[in-house]
Amino acid sequence: MELRNLRYFVALAEELSFTKAARRLHISQPPLSVQIAQLEEEIGVPLFTRTSRSVQLTPAGEVFLNDTRSILDRLSVACDRARSVGSGLAGRIDIGLSGSQFQGPLPSLIARYMQSNAGVSIVLHESRPADQLDELRRGGIDLSISRTPVNDSVLRSQLLFNDPIVVALPAGHRLAEEERLKLSDLSAEPFIMLRTESSAFARLLFDSCIQAGFAPRVVQWVLEVPAIMSLVAAGIGVGFVPRSVACARDDCVYRTLEGGMPRSGVYVVQRCNETNRVAEAFVRMLEESDLSRWQDGN
């Protein structure tokens, strides 16, 4: 059964005139008559009663008209949805991110994007950076927002903004009076640190202390930056945190570190052969956003 014949049938059923239906369809009357006859033969029952003066729907034709209208309406919706997904205006994006990203610019960027793209569903997957990259390679997520850039045959990274590392100190700490600190100034301090197996970036932070001439005395290992800040605020130790999250709580003191710290940035990581047009559109929005407030400090 051809889709064209269904459209011809609806036109004739609504006009109840071969002449008017043919004019509406921009065809001549004989081909319309042939197609309607073929449709009736295919279905096995007459859909119209015809006289020299009128065309009327049979009871079978009335039932068929209702169902055909529904089919054509659903087909139109399906075509519109397919076009929207193909153009990046609708669909789903699965994004992997760690806890610290909820305290940076990402939540407001996601909200702004969803307000402008009502047909897009964004699903967030909170997990360790290392697990995010595994999921990205397997196709479990579309994007990872990470501090660990990856560029290989499968994944590629784009820098969103620089996000220097600062040291978080308990309020009233003896070093809080200093505006800037050297990494070596922290050699005697108890540390709360990210688990080194959680990401390459966590390992870089630990190694930075080694390169500065001391092994950090770690009193607590944690998985997420917010945990560092809570334990620092409680006076348990000091810890390294991104500057973009330093405004999240005022019961810690944050100080810039002079030299010795690895470059830190926030990257969007995606597959090199990404075909999700919606994800690509979201990445373009991130790249075009003004993130200078986060890059230069809050």
mmCIF file of C-alpha atoms in Angstrom:
data_model
loop_
_atom_site.group_PDB
_atom_site.id
_atom_site.type_symbol
_atom_site.label_atom_id
_atom_site.label_comp_id
_atom_site.label_asym_id
_atom_site.label_seq_id
_atom_site.Cartn_x
_atom_site.Cartn_y
_atom_site.Cartn_z
ATOM 1 C CA MET A 1 0.000 0.000 0.000
ATOM 2 C CA GLU A 2 1.501 3.295 -1.107
ATOM 3 C CA LEU A 3 1.501 6.342 1.142
ATOM 4 C CA ARG A 4 0.477 8.432 -1.843
ATOM 5 C CA ASN A 5 -2.757 6.479 -2.176
ATOM 6 C CA LEU A 6 -3.638 7.179 1.462
ATOM 7 C CA ARG A 7 -3.226 10.908 0.862
ATOM 8 C CA TYR A 8 -5.339 10.657 -2.290
ATOM 9 C CA PHE A 9 -8.033 8.828 -0.324
ATOM 10 C CA VAL A 10 -8.149 11.482 2.433
ATOM 11 C CA ALA A 11 -8.389 14.284 -0.127
ATOM 12 C CA LEU A 12 -11.294 12.606 -1.914
ATOM 13 C CA ALA A 13 -13.023 11.730 1.380
ATOM 14 C CA GLU A 14 -12.847 15.360 2.487
ATOM 15 C CA GLU A 15 -13.821 16.915 -0.848
ATOM 16 C CA LEU A 16 -16.344 14.229 -1.941
ATOM 17 C CA SER A 17 -15.594 15.296 -5.510
ATOM 18 C CA PHE A 18 -13.025 13.818 -7.879
ATOM 19 C CA THR A 19 -12.669 17.187 -9.609
ATOM 20 C CA LYS A 20 -12.039 19.143 -6.399
ATOM 21 C CA ALA A 21 -9.775 16.453 -4.933
ATOM 22 C CA ALA A 22 -7.689 16.310 -8.116
ATOM 23 C CA ARG A 23 -7.357 20.099 -8.105
ATOM 24 C CA ARG A 24 -6.276 20.025 -4.439
ATOM 25 C CA LEU A 25 -3.686 17.336 -5.180
ATOM 26 C CA HIS A 26 -2.447 19.125 -8.325
ATOM 27 C CA ILE A 27 -3.100 16.099 -10.521
ATOM 28 C CA SER A 28 -5.631 15.288 -13.220
ATOM 29 C CA GLN A 29 -8.811 13.382 -12.436
ATOM 30 C CA PRO A 30 -8.137 10.085 -14.304
ATOM 31 C CA PRO A 31 -4.973 9.151 -12.284
ATOM 32 C CA LEU A 32 -6.867 9.901 -9.073
ATOM 33 C CA SER A 33 -9.692 7.572 -10.111
ATOM 34 C CA VAL A 34 -7.173 4.843 -10.956
ATOM 35 C CA GLN A 35 -5.346 5.137 -7.613
ATOM 36 C CA ILE A 36 -8.567 5.072 -5.579
ATOM 37 C CA ALA A 37 -9.737 1.992 -7.480
ATOM 38 C CA GLN A 38 -6.384 0.282 -6.795
ATOM 39 C CA LEU A 39 -6.659 1.132 -3.095
ATOM 40 C CA GLU A 40 -10.168 -0.349 -2.879
ATOM 41 C CA GLU A 41 -8.991 -3.479 -4.678
ATOM 42 C CA GLU A 42 -6.048 -3.837 -2.280
ATOM 43 C CA ILE A 43 -8.274 -3.448 0.792
ATOM 44 C CA GLY A 44 -10.988 -5.678 -0.662
ATOM 45 C CA VAL A 45 -14.006 -3.464 0.037
ATOM 46 C CA PRO A 46 -15.441 -0.334 -1.608
ATOM 47 C CA LEU A 47 -14.601 2.900 0.204
ATOM 48 C CA PHE A 48 -16.883 5.151 -1.834
ATOM 49 C CA THR A 49 -20.239 4.937 -3.538
ATOM 50 C CA ARG A 50 -20.189 6.812 -6.808
ATOM 51 C CA THR A 51 -23.004 8.187 -8.930
ATOM 52 C CA SER A 52 -22.924 10.591 -11.843
ATOM 53 C CA ARG A 53 -23.728 13.416 -9.443
ATOM 54 C CA SER A 54 -22.072 12.535 -6.120
ATOM 55 C CA VAL A 55 -19.373 10.664 -4.225
ATOM 56 C CA GLN A 56 -20.079 9.369 -0.723
ATOM 57 C CA LEU A 57 -18.083 7.374 1.815
ATOM 58 C CA THR A 58 -19.243 3.861 2.570
ATOM 59 C CA PRO A 59 -19.325 2.753 6.234
ATOM 60 C CA ALA A 60 -16.001 0.996 5.603
ATOM 61 C CA GLY A 61 -14.672 4.219 4.088
ATOM 62 C CA GLU A 62 -15.641 6.228 7.168
ATOM 63 C CA VAL A 63 -13.740 3.843 9.444
ATOM 64 C CA PHE A 64 -10.773 3.816 7.091
ATOM 65 C CA LEU A 65 -10.746 7.639 6.979
ATOM 66 C CA ASN A 66 -10.410 7.969 10.757
ATOM 67 C CA ASP A 67 -7.559 5.478 10.921
ATOM 68 C CA THR A 68 -5.813 6.918 7.872
ATOM 69 C CA ARG A 69 -5.893 10.441 9.306
ATOM 70 C CA SER A 70 -4.316 9.077 12.501
ATOM 71 C CA ILE A 71 -1.602 7.299 10.509
ATOM 72 C CA LEU A 72 -0.765 10.390 8.472
ATOM 73 C CA ASP A 73 -0.713 12.597 11.580
ATOM 74 C CA ARG A 74 1.654 10.211 13.370
ATOM 75 C CA LEU A 75 3.828 10.003 10.287
ATOM 76 C CA SER A 76 4.046 13.789 10.150
ATOM 77 C CA VAL A 77 5.082 13.906 13.811
ATOM 78 C CA ALA A 78 7.667 11.177 13.224
ATOM 79 C CA CYS A 79 9.144 13.108 10.297
ATOM 80 C CA ASP A 80 9.305 16.309 12.346
ATOM 81 C CA ARG A 81 11.015 14.504 15.226
ATOM 82 C CA ALA A 82 13.525 12.873 12.899
ATOM 83 C CA ARG A 83 14.340 16.251 11.330
ATOM 84 C CA SER A 84 14.749 17.811 14.775
ATOM 85 C CA VAL A 85 17.106 15.076 15.955
ATOM 86 C CA GLY A 86 19.036 15.183 12.695
ATOM 87 C CA SER A 87 19.501 18.942 12.984
ATOM 88 C CA GLY A 88 20.459 18.831 16.675
ATOM 89 C CA LEU A 89 17.213 20.411 17.916
ATOM 90 C CA ALA A 90 15.896 17.349 19.763
ATOM 91 C CA GLY A 91 17.206 14.189 21.351
ATOM 92 C CA ARG A 92 19.120 13.080 24.434
ATOM 93 C CA ILE A 93 22.582 13.835 25.791
ATOM 94 C CA ASP A 94 24.199 11.670 28.467
ATOM 95 C CA ILE A 95 26.928 13.624 30.267
ATOM 96 C CA GLY A 96 29.451 12.223 32.743
ATOM 97 C CA LEU A 97 30.833 14.556 35.393
ATOM 98 C CA SER A 98 32.294 14.562 38.884
ATOM 99 C CA GLY A 99 30.942 16.294 41.976
ATOM 100 C CA SER A 100 33.084 19.417 41.665
ATOM 101 C CA GLN A 101 31.447 20.266 38.328
ATOM 102 C CA PHE A 102 28.138 20.871 40.104
ATOM 103 C CA GLN A 103 29.771 23.831 41.857
ATOM 104 C CA GLY A 104 31.160 25.400 38.694
ATOM 105 C CA PRO A 105 29.423 26.958 35.674
ATOM 106 C CA LEU A 106 27.994 23.717 34.252
ATOM 107 C CA PRO A 107 24.592 23.681 36.044
ATOM 108 C CA SER A 108 23.680 27.163 34.789
ATOM 109 C CA LEU A 109 24.888 26.316 31.273
ATOM 110 C CA ILE A 110 22.763 23.161 31.220
ATOM 111 C CA ALA A 111 19.717 25.083 32.446
ATOM 112 C CA ARG A 112 20.187 27.763 29.797
ATOM 113 C CA TYR A 113 20.580 25.182 27.041
ATOM 114 C CA MET A 114 17.467 23.248 28.091
ATOM 115 C CA GLN A 115 15.408 26.449 28.214
ATOM 116 C CA SER A 116 16.431 27.215 24.636
ATOM 117 C CA ASN A 117 16.074 23.620 23.408
ATOM 118 C CA ALA A 118 12.879 22.175 24.856
ATOM 119 C CA GLY A 119 13.201 19.048 22.731
ATOM 120 C CA VAL A 120 16.525 18.053 24.297
ATOM 121 C CA SER A 121 16.780 15.782 27.329
ATOM 122 C CA ILE A 122 20.042 15.983 29.314
ATOM 123 C CA VAL A 123 20.874 13.113 31.674
ATOM 124 C CA LEU A 124 23.760 13.593 34.119
ATOM 125 C CA HIS A 125 25.897 10.664 35.298
ATOM 126 C CA GLU A 126 27.965 11.502 38.376
ATOM 127 C CA SER A 127 31.045 9.277 38.590
ATOM 128 C CA ARG A 128 34.813 9.248 38.929
ATOM 129 C CA PRO A 129 36.707 10.780 35.976
ATOM 130 C CA ALA A 130 38.374 7.449 35.179
ATOM 131 C CA ASP A 131 34.983 5.718 35.060
ATOM 132 C CA GLN A 132 33.581 8.487 32.859
ATOM 133 C CA LEU A 133 36.266 7.917 30.246
ATOM 134 C CA ASP A 134 35.601 4.163 30.282
ATOM 135 C CA GLU A 135 31.888 4.805 29.751
ATOM 136 C CA LEU A 136 32.630 7.293 26.989
ATOM 137 C CA ARG A 137 34.754 4.742 25.146
ATOM 138 C CA ARG A 138 32.017 2.125 25.506
ATOM 139 C CA GLY A 139 29.311 4.493 24.295
ATOM 140 C CA GLY A 140 27.507 4.625 27.644
ATOM 141 C CA ILE A 141 27.677 8.437 27.705
ATOM 142 C CA ASP A 142 28.050 11.077 25.009
ATOM 143 C CA LEU A 143 30.298 13.589 26.781
ATOM 144 C CA SER A 144 32.554 13.848 29.810
ATOM 145 C CA ILE A 145 33.265 17.109 31.612
ATOM 146 C CA SER A 146 36.684 16.431 33.066
ATOM 147 C CA ARG A 147 39.939 17.900 34.337
ATOM 148 C CA THR A 148 41.804 15.123 32.538
ATOM 149 C CA PRO A 149 42.256 15.847 28.808
ATOM 150 C CA VAL A 150 42.439 12.834 26.516
ATOM 151 C CA ASN A 151 43.423 12.898 22.862
ATOM 152 C CA ASP A 152 43.886 9.553 21.159
ATOM 153 C CA SER A 153 42.396 7.522 18.331
ATOM 154 C CA VAL A 154 39.034 7.256 20.134
ATOM 155 C CA LEU A 155 38.604 10.392 22.280
ATOM 156 C CA ARG A 156 39.309 14.085 21.816
ATOM 157 C CA SER A 157 39.260 16.966 24.299
ATOM 158 C CA GLN A 158 38.460 20.658 24.065
ATOM 159 C CA LEU A 159 39.504 23.134 26.777
ATOM 160 C CA LEU A 160 36.518 25.055 28.145
ATOM 161 C CA PHE A 161 38.336 27.246 30.663
ATOM 162 C CA ASN A 162 41.479 27.338 32.771
ATOM 163 C CA ASP A 163 40.795 26.555 36.417
ATOM 164 C CA PRO A 164 43.917 26.953 38.586
ATOM 165 C CA ILE A 165 44.358 24.901 41.728
ATOM 166 C CA VAL A 166 44.344 26.720 45.072
ATOM 167 C CA VAL A 167 44.882 25.404 48.575
ATOM 168 C CA ALA A 168 41.927 25.296 50.963
ATOM 169 C CA LEU A 169 42.810 26.055 54.584
ATOM 170 C CA PRO A 170 40.651 25.899 57.720
ATOM 171 C CA ALA A 171 39.512 29.310 58.906
ATOM 172 C CA GLY A 172 42.053 30.634 61.419
ATOM 173 C CA HIS A 173 44.898 28.516 60.015
ATOM 174 C CA ARG A 174 48.346 29.985 60.614
ATOM 175 C CA LEU A 175 48.985 30.265 56.854
ATOM 176 C CA ALA A 176 45.675 32.021 56.170
ATOM 177 C CA GLU A 177 47.316 35.404 56.774
ATOM 178 C CA GLU A 178 49.507 34.919 53.703
ATOM 179 C CA GLU A 179 48.065 36.025 50.354
ATOM 180 C CA ARG A 180 50.188 33.604 48.329
ATOM 181 C CA LEU A 181 51.918 30.409 49.369
ATOM 182 C CA LYS A 182 54.610 28.148 48.010
ATOM 183 C CA LEU A 183 53.850 24.469 47.777
ATOM 184 C CA SER A 184 56.738 23.761 50.129
ATOM 185 C CA ASP A 185 54.999 25.874 52.803
ATOM 186 C CA LEU A 186 52.530 23.009 53.160
ATOM 187 C CA SER A 187 55.086 20.256 53.724
ATOM 188 C CA ALA A 188 54.231 19.810 57.416
ATOM 189 C CA GLU A 189 50.451 19.990 56.977
ATOM 190 C CA PRO A 190 47.976 17.085 57.166
ATOM 191 C CA PHE A 191 46.331 16.638 53.752
ATOM 192 C CA ILE A 192 42.934 15.589 52.511
ATOM 193 C CA MET A 193 43.534 14.371 48.956
ATOM 194 C CA LEU A 194 41.654 12.866 46.054
ATOM 195 C CA ARG A 195 42.218 9.146 45.615
ATOM 196 C CA THR A 196 44.985 8.812 43.061
ATOM 197 C CA GLU A 197 43.173 5.977 41.281
ATOM 198 C CA SER A 198 40.179 8.234 40.625
ATOM 199 C CA SER A 199 41.823 10.234 37.827
ATOM 200 C CA ALA A 200 45.107 11.181 36.187
ATOM 201 C CA PHE A 201 44.626 14.682 37.556
ATOM 202 C CA ALA A 202 44.479 13.386 41.155
ATOM 203 C CA ARG A 203 47.802 11.644 40.586
ATOM 204 C CA LEU A 204 49.298 14.880 39.249
ATOM 205 C CA LEU A 205 48.336 16.724 42.430
ATOM 206 C CA PHE A 206 50.009 14.103 44.603
ATOM 207 C CA ASP A 207 53.114 14.041 42.396
ATOM 208 C CA SER A 208 53.374 17.841 42.588
ATOM 209 C CA CYS A 209 54.119 17.543 46.299
ATOM 210 C CA ILE A 210 56.796 14.935 45.617
ATOM 211 C CA GLN A 211 58.416 17.247 43.068
ATOM 212 C CA ALA A 212 58.334 20.064 45.637
ATOM 213 C CA GLY A 213 60.463 17.925 47.931
ATOM 214 C CA PHE A 214 57.993 16.310 50.312
ATOM 215 C CA ALA A 215 55.591 13.395 50.511
ATOM 216 C CA PRO A 216 52.187 14.710 51.610
ATOM 217 C CA ARG A 217 51.004 13.377 54.950
ATOM 218 C CA VAL A 218 47.553 12.269 53.874
ATOM 219 C CA VAL A 219 45.097 11.861 56.735
ATOM 220 C CA GLN A 220 42.047 11.238 54.525
ATOM 221 C CA TRP A 221 41.606 10.014 50.946
ATOM 222 C CA VAL A 222 38.342 11.058 49.274
ATOM 223 C CA LEU A 223 36.654 10.687 45.892
ATOM 224 C CA GLU A 224 35.248 14.177 45.370
ATOM 225 C CA VAL A 225 36.316 17.797 45.826
ATOM 226 C CA PRO A 226 33.259 18.706 47.972
ATOM 227 C CA ALA A 227 34.454 16.127 50.516
ATOM 228 C CA ILE A 228 37.843 17.861 50.663
ATOM 229 C CA MET A 229 36.178 21.194 51.395
ATOM 230 C CA SER A 230 33.965 19.767 54.140
ATOM 231 C CA LEU A 231 36.886 18.100 55.910
ATOM 232 C CA VAL A 232 39.071 21.199 55.569
ATOM 233 C CA ALA A 233 36.274 23.326 57.023
ATOM 234 C CA ALA A 234 36.139 20.914 59.974
ATOM 235 C CA GLY A 235 39.833 21.552 60.625
ATOM 236 C CA ILE A 236 41.037 18.052 59.753
ATOM 237 C CA GLY A 237 43.631 19.193 57.239
ATOM 238 C CA VAL A 238 44.362 21.201 54.105
ATOM 239 C CA GLY A 239 43.551 20.277 50.518
ATOM 240 C CA PHE A 240 43.862 21.228 46.875
ATOM 241 C CA VAL A 241 40.681 22.436 45.161
ATOM 242 C CA PRO A 242 39.898 24.121 41.825
ATOM 243 C CA ARG A 243 39.470 27.873 42.036
ATOM 244 C CA SER A 244 36.052 27.648 40.348
ATOM 245 C CA VAL A 245 34.578 25.883 43.387
ATOM 246 C CA ALA A 246 36.282 28.078 45.995
ATOM 247 C CA CYS A 247 33.158 30.237 46.310
ATOM 248 C CA ALA A 248 31.021 27.253 47.300
ATOM 249 C CA ARG A 249 31.546 27.772 51.031
ATOM 250 C CA ASP A 250 32.893 30.570 53.179
ATOM 251 C CA ASP A 251 34.116 28.493 56.121
ATOM 252 C CA CYS A 252 37.408 27.799 54.354
ATOM 253 C CA VAL A 253 40.219 30.124 53.320
ATOM 254 C CA TYR A 254 41.661 29.794 49.824
ATOM 255 C CA ARG A 255 45.160 30.814 48.837
ATOM 256 C CA THR A 256 46.962 30.919 45.508
ATOM 257 C CA LEU A 257 49.998 28.663 45.140
ATOM 258 C CA GLU A 258 53.125 29.998 43.465
ATOM 259 C CA GLY A 259 54.668 27.520 41.047
ATOM 260 C CA GLY A 260 54.886 23.763 41.266
ATOM 261 C CA MET A 261 51.218 23.057 40.533
ATOM 262 C CA PRO A 262 50.111 21.385 37.304
ATOM 263 C CA ARG A 263 48.109 23.374 34.785
ATOM 264 C CA SER A 264 44.473 22.843 35.529
ATOM 265 C CA GLY A 265 41.537 23.266 33.213
ATOM 266 C CA VAL A 266 38.053 21.955 32.576
ATOM 267 C CA TYR A 267 37.643 20.007 29.336
ATOM 268 C CA VAL A 268 34.781 18.552 27.387
ATOM 269 C CA VAL A 269 35.766 15.084 26.162
ATOM 270 C CA GLN A 270 33.910 13.285 23.381
ATOM 271 C CA ARG A 271 34.404 10.513 20.879
ATOM 272 C CA CYS A 272 36.288 11.412 17.710
ATOM 273 C CA ASN A 273 33.554 9.829 15.573
ATOM 274 C CA GLU A 274 30.631 11.337 17.531
ATOM 275 C CA THR A 275 27.386 11.169 15.526
ATOM 276 C CA ASN A 276 24.981 12.562 18.136
ATOM 277 C CA ARG A 277 24.028 15.906 16.573
ATOM 278 C CA VAL A 278 22.439 17.069 19.815
ATOM 279 C CA ALA A 279 25.670 16.450 21.733
ATOM 280 C CA GLU A 280 27.614 18.328 19.065
ATOM 281 C CA ALA A 281 25.246 21.298 19.390
ATOM 282 C CA PHE A 282 25.689 21.278 23.179
ATOM 283 C CA VAL A 283 29.483 21.274 22.814
ATOM 284 C CA ARG A 284 29.270 24.259 20.455
ATOM 285 C CA MET A 285 27.231 26.111 23.070
ATOM 286 C CA LEU A 286 29.881 25.363 25.720
ATOM 287 C CA GLU A 287 32.683 26.542 23.439
ATOM 288 C CA GLU A 288 30.854 29.775 22.613
ATOM 289 C CA SER A 289 29.932 30.594 26.235
ATOM 290 C CA ASP A 290 31.713 33.376 28.110
ATOM 291 C CA LEU A 291 33.494 31.538 30.915
ATOM 292 C CA SER A 292 35.945 34.320 31.764
ATOM 293 C CA ARG A 293 34.415 34.759 35.225
ATOM 294 C CA TRP A 294 35.406 31.217 36.111
ATOM 295 C CA GLN A 295 38.746 31.397 34.348
ATOM 296 C CA ASP A 296 39.823 34.594 36.084
ATOM 297 C CA GLY A 297 38.392 33.767 39.501
ATOM 298 C CA ASN A 298 35.002 34.278 41.107
#
